[in-house]
CSV table of C-alpha atoms and ligand atoms in Angstrom, one decimal:
chain,number,residue,atom,x,y,z
A,1,MET,CA,-84.5,98.6,86.1
A,2,GLN,CA,-81.9,98.8,84.0
A,3,LYS,CA,-81.1,95.7,81.2
A,4,LYS,CA,-78.4,95.7,78.7
A,5,ILE,CA,-79.7,93.9,75.5
A,6,ALA,CA,-77.1,93.1,73.3
A,7,ILE,CA,-79.0,93.0,70.1
A,8,LEU,CA,-78.0,91.9,67.1
A,9,ARG,CA,-79.9,92.0,63.5
A,10,GLY,CA,-78.7,89.5,61.3
A,11,ASP,CA,-79.6,89.1,57.6
A,12,GLY,CA,-82.5,89.4,55.3
A,13,ILE,CA,-85.9,90.8,57.6
A,14,GLY,CA,-83.8,90.6,60.9
A,15,PRO,CA,-83.2,94.2,61.1
A,16,GLU,CA,-86.9,95.9,59.9
A,17,VAL,CA,-88.8,93.2,62.8
A,18,VAL,CA,-85.8,94.2,65.0
A,19,GLU,CA,-86.6,97.6,64.3
A,20,GLN,CA,-89.9,97.4,64.8
A,21,SER,CA,-89.1,95.5,68.5
A,22,ILE,CA,-86.9,98.2,69.4
A,23,LYS,CA,-89.6,100.2,68.8
A,24,ILE,CA,-91.8,98.7,71.7
A,25,LEU,CA,-88.5,98.3,74.1
A,26,GLN,CA,-88.2,102.1,73.7
A,27,ALA,CA,-91.6,102.7,74.6
A,28,ILE,CA,-91.7,100.0,77.4
A,29,ALA,CA,-88.7,101.7,78.4
A,30,ALA,CA,-91.0,105.2,78.7
A,31,LYS,CA,-93.7,103.5,80.1
A,32,TYR,CA,-92.2,102.0,83.6
A,33,SER,CA,-89.7,104.4,84.1
A,34,HIS,CA,-87.1,101.7,83.1
A,35,GLU,CA,-83.6,101.8,81.7
A,36,PHE,CA,-82.5,99.7,78.5
A,37,VAL,CA,-79.5,100.3,77.4
A,38,LEU,CA,-79.2,98.4,73.4
A,39,GLU,CA,-75.5,97.9,72.3
A,40,GLU,CA,-75.9,96.5,68.3
A,41,GLY,CA,-73.3,93.1,67.4
A,42,LEU,CA,-72.7,92.2,63.4
A,43,ILE,CA,-73.9,88.4,63.1
A,44,GLY,CA,-74.4,85.9,59.9
A,45,ALA,CA,-73.9,87.3,56.3
A,46,SER,CA,-74.4,91.1,57.6
A,47,ALA,CA,-70.8,90.0,59.7
A,48,ILE,CA,-69.3,88.4,56.6
A,49,TYR,CA,-69.8,91.2,54.8
A,50,ALA,CA,-68.6,93.3,57.0
A,51,THR,CA,-65.2,90.6,58.7
A,52,GLY,CA,-64.8,88.6,56.7
A,53,ASP,CA,-66.6,85.5,60.7
A,54,PRO,CA,-69.8,85.2,60.6
A,55,LEU,CA,-69.4,85.7,64.4
A,56,PRO,CA,-66.7,88.8,64.9
A,57,GLU,CA,-65.4,87.7,68.8
A,58,SER,CA,-66.1,90.9,69.2
A,59,THR,CA,-70.1,89.4,69.4
A,60,ILE,CA,-69.3,87.1,72.1
A,61,ASP,CA,-67.9,89.5,74.0
A,62,LEU,CA,-71.3,92.1,73.6
A,63,CYS,CA,-73.8,89.0,74.6
A,64,GLN,CA,-71.7,88.1,77.2
A,65,SER,CA,-71.7,91.1,79.1
A,66,SER,CA,-75.6,91.4,77.9
A,67,ASP,CA,-78.6,90.7,80.7
A,68,ALA,CA,-80.3,89.5,77.7
A,69,ILE,CA,-79.8,89.0,73.2
A,70,LEU,CA,-82.8,89.4,70.9
A,71,LEU,CA,-81.7,88.5,68.0
A,72,GLY,CA,-83.0,88.7,63.8
A,73,ALA,CA,-82.7,85.9,61.8
A,74,ILE,CA,-79.8,84.5,60.1
A,75,GLY,CA,-79.4,83.7,56.3
A,76,ASP,CA,-78.5,84.6,52.7
A,77,PRO,CA,-79.4,82.9,49.4
A,78,SER,CA,-76.2,83.9,48.1
A,79,PHE,CA,-74.3,81.3,50.5
A,80,ASP,CA,-77.0,78.7,50.0
A,81,ASN,CA,-76.4,77.8,46.9
A,82,ASN,CA,-73.0,77.6,47.0
A,83,PRO,CA,-71.5,74.0,48.7
A,84,LYS,CA,-68.2,75.4,47.8
A,85,ALA,CA,-68.5,77.3,50.5
A,86,THR,CA,-66.6,77.2,53.4
A,87,VAL,CA,-68.0,80.4,56.2
A,88,ARG,CA,-71.6,80.5,55.8
A,89,PRO,CA,-74.3,82.6,58.1
A,90,GLU,CA,-75.5,80.0,60.2
A,91,GLN,CA,-71.9,78.9,61.4
A,92,GLY,CA,-73.0,82.1,63.4
A,93,LEU,CA,-75.4,81.2,65.0
A,94,LEU,CA,-75.2,77.7,65.8
A,95,ALA,CA,-71.2,79.1,66.6
A,96,LEU,CA,-73.1,81.7,69.4
A,97,ARG,CA,-75.2,79.2,70.9
A,98,LYS,CA,-72.9,76.6,71.9
A,99,SER,CA,-70.7,79.7,73.4
A,100,LEU,CA,-73.3,80.9,75.3
A,101,GLU,CA,-74.3,76.7,76.2
A,102,LEU,CA,-78.2,77.4,75.2
A,103,PHE,CA,-78.8,73.9,75.1
A,104,ALA,CA,-82.9,74.9,75.8
A,105,ASN,CA,-85.3,76.3,72.9
A,106,ILE,CA,-88.5,76.8,74.5
A,107,ARG,CA,-90.4,77.3,71.2
A,108,PRO,CA,-94.8,78.3,72.8
A,109,ILE,CA,-97.4,77.4,70.0
A,110,LYS,CA,-100.7,79.1,70.0
A,111,VAL,CA,-103.3,79.6,68.1
A,112,TYR,CA,-105.5,82.9,67.7
A,113,PRO,CA,-109.0,82.6,67.2
A,114,GLU,CA,-109.4,84.7,65.0
A,115,ILE,CA,-106.9,84.4,62.4
A,116,ALA,CA,-107.6,80.1,63.0
A,117,HIS,CA,-108.8,80.5,59.3
A,118,LEU,CA,-106.0,81.5,57.8
A,119,SER,CA,-104.4,77.6,59.2
A,120,PRO,CA,-104.2,75.8,56.0
A,121,LEU,CA,-105.8,73.0,58.4
A,122,LYS,CA,-110.2,72.6,59.6
A,123,GLU,CA,-110.8,75.4,62.5
A,124,GLU,CA,-112.0,72.1,64.5
A,125,ILE,CA,-109.2,70.6,64.3
A,126,LEU,CA,-107.0,73.9,66.5
A,127,THR,CA,-110.2,73.8,68.5
A,128,ASP,CA,-107.5,74.1,71.8
A,129,VAL,CA,-104.4,74.1,70.6
A,130,ASP,CA,-101.5,75.4,73.1
A,131,LEU,CA,-98.4,73.7,73.6
A,132,VAL,CA,-94.7,73.8,74.3
A,133,ILE,CA,-91.6,72.5,72.3
A,134,TYR,CA,-88.4,72.6,74.1
A,135,ARG,CA,-85.6,71.5,71.6
A,136,GLU,CA,-81.9,70.6,72.3
A,137,LEU,CA,-80.1,73.0,71.0
A,138,THR,CA,-76.6,72.7,71.6
A,139,GLY,CA,-75.9,69.0,70.9
A,140,GLY,CA,-77.4,66.1,68.5
A,141,ILE,CA,-76.2,66.0,64.5
A,142,TYR,CA,-75.9,69.5,64.5
A,143,PHE,CA,-72.6,69.6,66.3
A,144,GLY,CA,-71.5,66.5,66.3
A,145,GLN,CA,-68.3,65.2,64.4
A,146,LYS,CA,-68.8,66.3,60.4
A,147,GLU,CA,-66.7,64.5,57.7
A,148,LYS,CA,-66.0,65.1,54.3
A,149,THR,CA,-64.1,63.8,51.5
A,150,THR,CA,-64.9,63.9,48.0
A,151,ASN,CA,-66.4,61.2,47.9
A,152,TYR,CA,-68.4,60.7,51.0
A,153,SER,CA,-69.7,62.8,54.4
A,154,SER,CA,-70.8,62.4,57.7
A,155,ASP,CA,-72.2,64.0,60.2
A,156,LEU,CA,-71.9,62.4,63.5
A,157,CYS,CA,-75.3,62.8,65.9
A,158,ILE,CA,-74.6,62.1,69.7
A,159,TYR,CA,-75.8,63.2,72.5
A,160,HIS,CA,-74.5,62.9,76.3
A,161,ASP,CA,-76.7,61.9,79.1
A,162,TYR,CA,-75.8,64.8,80.9
A,163,GLU,CA,-77.3,67.1,77.8
A,164,ILE,CA,-80.9,65.2,77.3
A,165,GLN,CA,-80.6,65.2,81.3
A,166,ARG,CA,-80.7,69.3,81.5
A,167,ILE,CA,-83.9,69.6,78.7
A,168,CYS,CA,-85.4,66.9,80.2
A,169,ALA,CA,-85.3,69.1,83.2
A,170,LEU,CA,-86.9,71.7,82.2
A,171,ALA,CA,-89.4,70.6,79.9
A,172,PHE,CA,-90.2,68.4,83.2
A,173,GLN,CA,-91.3,71.4,85.3
A,174,GLU,CA,-92.9,72.9,82.4
A,175,ALA,CA,-95.6,70.3,81.9
A,176,GLN,CA,-95.8,70.5,85.9
A,177,ARG,CA,-96.8,74.2,85.9
A,178,ARG,CA,-99.0,73.5,82.7
A,179,ASP,CA,-101.3,70.2,82.1
A,180,LYS,CA,-98.6,68.0,83.2
A,181,LYS,CA,-98.4,66.0,79.9
A,182,LEU,CA,-95.3,65.8,78.2
A,183,CYS,CA,-94.0,63.9,75.4
A,184,LEU,CA,-90.7,62.4,73.5
A,185,ILE,CA,-90.0,62.8,69.8
A,186,ASP,CA,-87.9,60.5,68.9
A,187,LYS,CA,-86.7,58.0,66.6
A,188,ALA,CA,-86.4,55.3,69.1
A,189,ASN,CA,-87.1,52.0,66.6
A,190,VAL,CA,-83.7,52.8,65.0
A,191,LEU,CA,-81.7,55.3,66.4
A,192,GLU,CA,-79.6,54.2,69.0
A,193,SER,CA,-79.0,58.4,70.8
A,194,SER,CA,-83.1,58.3,70.5
A,195,ARG,CA,-83.4,55.3,73.1
A,196,LEU,CA,-80.9,56.6,75.3
A,197,TRP,CA,-83.6,60.1,75.9
A,198,ARG,CA,-86.2,57.3,76.0
A,199,ARG,CA,-83.7,55.7,78.6
A,200,ILE,CA,-83.6,58.9,80.9
A,201,VAL,CA,-86.4,60.3,80.4
A,202,GLN,CA,-88.1,56.9,81.6
A,203,ASP,CA,-85.0,57.0,84.8
A,204,MET,CA,-86.4,60.3,85.3
A,205,SER,CA,-90.1,59.9,84.6
A,206,SER,CA,-90.5,58.0,88.6
A,207,ASP,CA,-89.4,62.0,90.2
A,208,TYR,CA,-91.8,63.8,87.7
A,209,SER,CA,-94.7,61.3,89.3
A,210,ASP,CA,-97.5,64.3,88.3
A,211,VAL,CA,-96.6,64.2,84.7
A,212,GLU,CA,-98.2,61.7,82.1
A,213,VAL,CA,-94.9,60.3,79.8
A,214,SER,CA,-95.7,59.6,76.1
A,215,TYR,CA,-93.6,59.3,73.5
A,216,LEU,CA,-93.6,59.3,69.3
A,217,TYR,CA,-91.4,58.6,66.4
A,218,ILE,CA,-91.2,61.6,64.8
A,219,ASP,CA,-92.5,60.5,61.6
A,220,ASN,CA,-95.7,59.3,63.7
A,221,ALA,CA,-95.5,62.7,65.5
A,222,ALA,CA,-95.2,64.7,62.3
A,223,MET,CA,-98.2,63.3,61.2
A,224,GLN,CA,-99.9,63.6,64.9
A,225,MET,CA,-99.4,67.4,64.6
A,226,ILE,CA,-101.7,68.3,61.1
A,227,ILE,CA,-104.3,65.6,62.5
A,228,ASN,CA,-104.6,66.2,66.9
A,229,PRO,CA,-102.6,68.7,67.8
A,230,SER,CA,-104.1,69.5,70.4
A,231,GLN,CA,-102.9,66.3,72.4
A,232,PHE,CA,-100.4,67.9,72.7
A,233,ASP,CA,-98.9,69.6,76.2
A,234,VAL,CA,-95.3,70.0,76.8
A,235,ILE,CA,-93.4,68.3,73.9
A,236,VAL,CA,-89.1,67.7,74.7
A,237,THR,CA,-86.7,66.7,71.7
A,238,SER,CA,-83.2,66.6,70.2
A,239,ASN,CA,-82.0,69.0,67.7
A,240,MET,CA,-83.2,68.4,64.3
A,241,PHE,CA,-86.7,66.9,64.9
A,242,GLY,CA,-87.2,69.6,66.9
A,243,ASP,CA,-86.1,72.1,64.1
A,244,ILE,CA,-88.8,70.6,61.8
A,245,ILE,CA,-91.0,69.6,64.0
A,246,SER,CA,-91.2,73.4,65.4
A,247,ASP,CA,-91.7,74.8,61.8
A,248,GLU,CA,-95.1,72.2,61.0
A,249,ALA,CA,-96.5,73.4,64.3
A,250,SER,CA,-96.1,76.4,62.7
A,251,VAL,CA,-99.0,76.4,60.2
A,252,LEU,CA,-101.3,75.7,62.9
A,253,GLY,CA,-100.8,78.8,64.2
A,254,GLY,CA,-101.6,80.1,60.9
A,255,SER,CA,-97.9,82.4,60.5
A,256,LEU,CA,-94.4,81.1,61.1
A,257,GLY,CA,-94.4,85.2,61.4
A,258,LEU,CA,-96.2,84.6,64.9
A,259,LEU,CA,-93.6,82.2,66.3
A,260,PRO,CA,-91.2,83.1,69.3
A,261,SER,CA,-88.4,81.6,70.9
A,262,ALA,CA,-86.1,81.7,74.2
A,263,SER,CA,-82.8,80.0,74.1
A,264,TYR,CA,-81.6,79.7,77.8
A,265,GLY,CA,-78.1,78.2,78.7
A,266,SER,CA,-77.0,78.4,82.7
A,267,LYS,CA,-75.7,82.0,82.3
A,268,TYR,CA,-76.9,83.7,79.3
A,269,SER,CA,-80.8,83.6,77.5
A,270,LEU,CA,-81.1,84.1,73.6
A,271,TYR,CA,-84.6,85.1,72.3
A,272,GLU,CA,-85.6,85.2,68.8
A,273,PRO,CA,-88.1,84.7,66.5
A,274,VAL,CA,-88.2,80.4,65.4
A,275,HIS,CA,-88.4,82.3,61.1
A,276,GLY,CA,-85.8,82.5,59.3
A,277,SER,CA,-84.2,85.9,57.3
A,278,TYR,CA,-86.9,85.6,54.9
A,279,PRO,CA,-84.4,86.6,51.9
A,280,GLN,CA,-87.0,87.6,49.5
A,281,ALA,CA,-89.2,90.5,51.7
A,282,ALA,CA,-86.3,91.9,52.8
A,283,GLY,CA,-86.1,95.5,52.8
A,284,LYS,CA,-89.7,96.1,51.4
A,285,ASP,CA,-91.1,96.8,55.0
A,286,ILE,CA,-94.1,93.8,54.5
A,287,ALA,CA,-92.1,91.1,57.3
A,288,ASN,CA,-94.9,90.4,59.8
A,289,PRO,CA,-92.5,92.0,63.3
A,290,LEU,CA,-95.4,89.5,65.6
A,291,ALA,CA,-92.4,86.8,65.9
A,292,THR,CA,-90.4,89.5,66.8
A,293,ILE,CA,-92.7,91.5,69.2
A,294,LEU,CA,-93.4,88.0,71.3
A,295,SER,CA,-90.0,86.7,71.9
A,296,VAL,CA,-89.2,90.7,73.3
A,297,ALA,CA,-92.4,89.7,74.8
A,298,MET,CA,-90.9,86.2,76.5
A,299,MET,CA,-87.7,88.7,77.5
A,300,LEU,CA,-89.3,91.4,80.5
A,301,GLN,CA,-91.2,87.8,81.5
A,302,ASP,CA,-87.9,86.3,82.1
A,303,PHE,CA,-86.6,89.9,83.2
A,304,GLY,CA,-89.5,90.0,85.6
A,305,MET,CA,-91.4,92.5,84.0
A,306,ARG,CA,-94.9,90.5,84.3
A,307,GLN,CA,-96.9,93.2,83.9
A,308,GLU,CA,-94.8,94.9,81.0
A,309,ALA,CA,-95.0,91.3,79.5
A,310,SER,CA,-98.8,91.2,79.2
A,311,ASP,CA,-99.2,94.8,77.6
A,312,ILE,CA,-97.4,93.4,74.9
A,313,TYR,CA,-99.8,89.8,75.0
A,314,ARG,CA,-103.2,91.9,74.4
A,315,SER,CA,-101.0,94.7,72.8
A,316,VAL,CA,-100.8,92.1,69.9
A,317,GLU,CA,-103.7,90.2,70.3
A,318,GLU,CA,-105.7,93.5,69.5
A,319,THR,CA,-103.1,93.8,66.5
A,320,ILE,CA,-104.8,90.7,65.8
A,321,SER,CA,-108.3,90.9,66.7
A,322,SER,CA,-108.1,94.1,64.2
A,323,GLY,CA,-106.6,93.3,61.7
A,324,TYR,CA,-103.8,95.6,61.5
A,325,VAL,CA,-102.0,92.5,60.7
A,326,THR,CA,-99.1,92.1,57.3
A,327,ASN,CA,-100.0,90.6,54.8
A,328,ASP,CA,-99.1,86.9,55.5
A,329,LEU,CA,-101.7,87.1,58.0
A,330,ASP,CA,-104.4,87.9,55.6
A,331,LYS,CA,-104.1,89.0,51.7
A,332,SER,CA,-106.6,91.7,52.2
A,333,LYS,CA,-104.5,93.2,54.4
A,334,ASN,CA,-100.4,94.9,53.4
A,335,TYR,CA,-100.2,96.6,56.6
A,336,LYS,CA,-96.2,97.4,56.9
A,337,CYS,CA,-94.0,95.6,59.1
A,338,SER,CA,-93.6,99.4,60.6
A,339,GLN,CA,-97.2,100.2,60.7
A,340,VAL,CA,-97.9,97.0,63.1
A,341,GLY,CA,-94.8,98.0,65.3
A,342,ASP,CA,-95.9,101.3,65.4
A,343,TYR,CA,-99.9,100.9,65.7
A,344,ILE,CA,-98.3,98.3,69.1
A,345,VAL,CA,-96.8,101.0,70.5
A,346,ALA,CA,-99.4,103.5,70.3
A,347,GLN,CA,-101.9,99.9,72.1
A,348,LEU,CA,-98.6,100.4,74.7
A,349,LEU,CA,-99.3,103.8,75.1
A,350,GLU,CA,-102.6,103.5,74.5
A,351,GLU,CA,-102.8,106.5,71.7
A,352,SER,CA,-106.2,105.7,69.6
A,353,THR,CA,-103.7,108.0,67.6
A,354,ILE,CA,-104.1,105.5,64.1
A,355,ILE,CA,-107.1,105.3,62.5
A,356,LEU,CA,-107.5,101.9,60.3
A,357,SER,CA,-107.8,102.2,57.3
B,401,IPM,C1,-84.0,77.1,63.7
B,401,IPM,C2,-83.0,77.2,62.2
B,401,IPM,C3,-81.6,77.5,62.4
B,401,IPM,C4,-81.6,75.7,62.5
B,401,IPM,C5,-80.5,77.7,61.3
B,401,IPM,C6,-81.0,79.1,60.5
B,401,IPM,C7,-79.4,77.5,61.5
B,401,IPM,O1,-83.7,77.3,60.7
B,401,IPM,O2,-82.9,78.2,64.4
B,401,IPM,O3,-84.5,77.1,63.7
B,401,IPM,O4,-81.5,74.9,61.8
B,401,IPM,O5,-81.8,76.0,64.3
B,402,MG,MG1,-85.6,76.1,61.8
């Protein structure tokens, strides 16, 4: 099979975690005789430094002419504490999501038993955790009208019915394939936009009568995620609540460095780790590449390459169980980002040339 993949390394640790994923793609291509045509584009702070624009037109063109997009991370501290900055790296990511209409962001949360002890939560709380978050990605407070004067600012949270229906349809269908439980997380006791989400989910539920629907306010959900996370199967929620609850849920697995994601619209698909650009680690070869590598597995799965994807899942599990991991996963280990990448490639190619030290 031949596939063209847009490679957007982005900022901070983005380039190095993407580098490991490229090795994985090359190994899969060699093993299964596929051809992956990889073409690189600029986004985020690196694009601002090079062109002044966080999302150059050429990057959008590249993404639109590719079968899939792999993105590293976006963000640069030199913009973070500068409220006067007129252009920001994150604008590149938000504009890309919006221009490709990537309205559904899927974030699966899995706990690997070998590293459950790394989570700050008690191991018994983590038994049977297996959930997936469907986060709406192109609407809500992120994209509503913004106003700024010298003495007030405002961000409008606006949702249209069709924006809610299309993500909820995907979430209902996913629940049907899984444990048939769907939880809408909102703030319907306060927000009009949340009441619309609730009404739409209620209306849609009759078309998915095999799915048990529940509703939680975001504040309660944040607590439930810590005290009883195994109650969740599929979560569906708005852009901002999904952003927050998914970082919280990453704690269950022991590291944000393990969470992959896929974003879908009607035409394009983008794969990226949930974590950010982790600038303190940039260039040090210490970042965990597994979230990005698992995002590649989601991409291959969507290409219909099921065996290839399951090879990656198996290799990542093997890496974790053999303790060949970066420092975030095991403080006693200092394997480099690139070493973990090499180890997974060796697993994929079933070479046993790497000796654990
Ligand atoms: C995420 C990130 C982004 C978001 C930032 C970098 C704009 O936190 O993908 O979760 O808020 O959506
Ligand atoms: Mg986030």
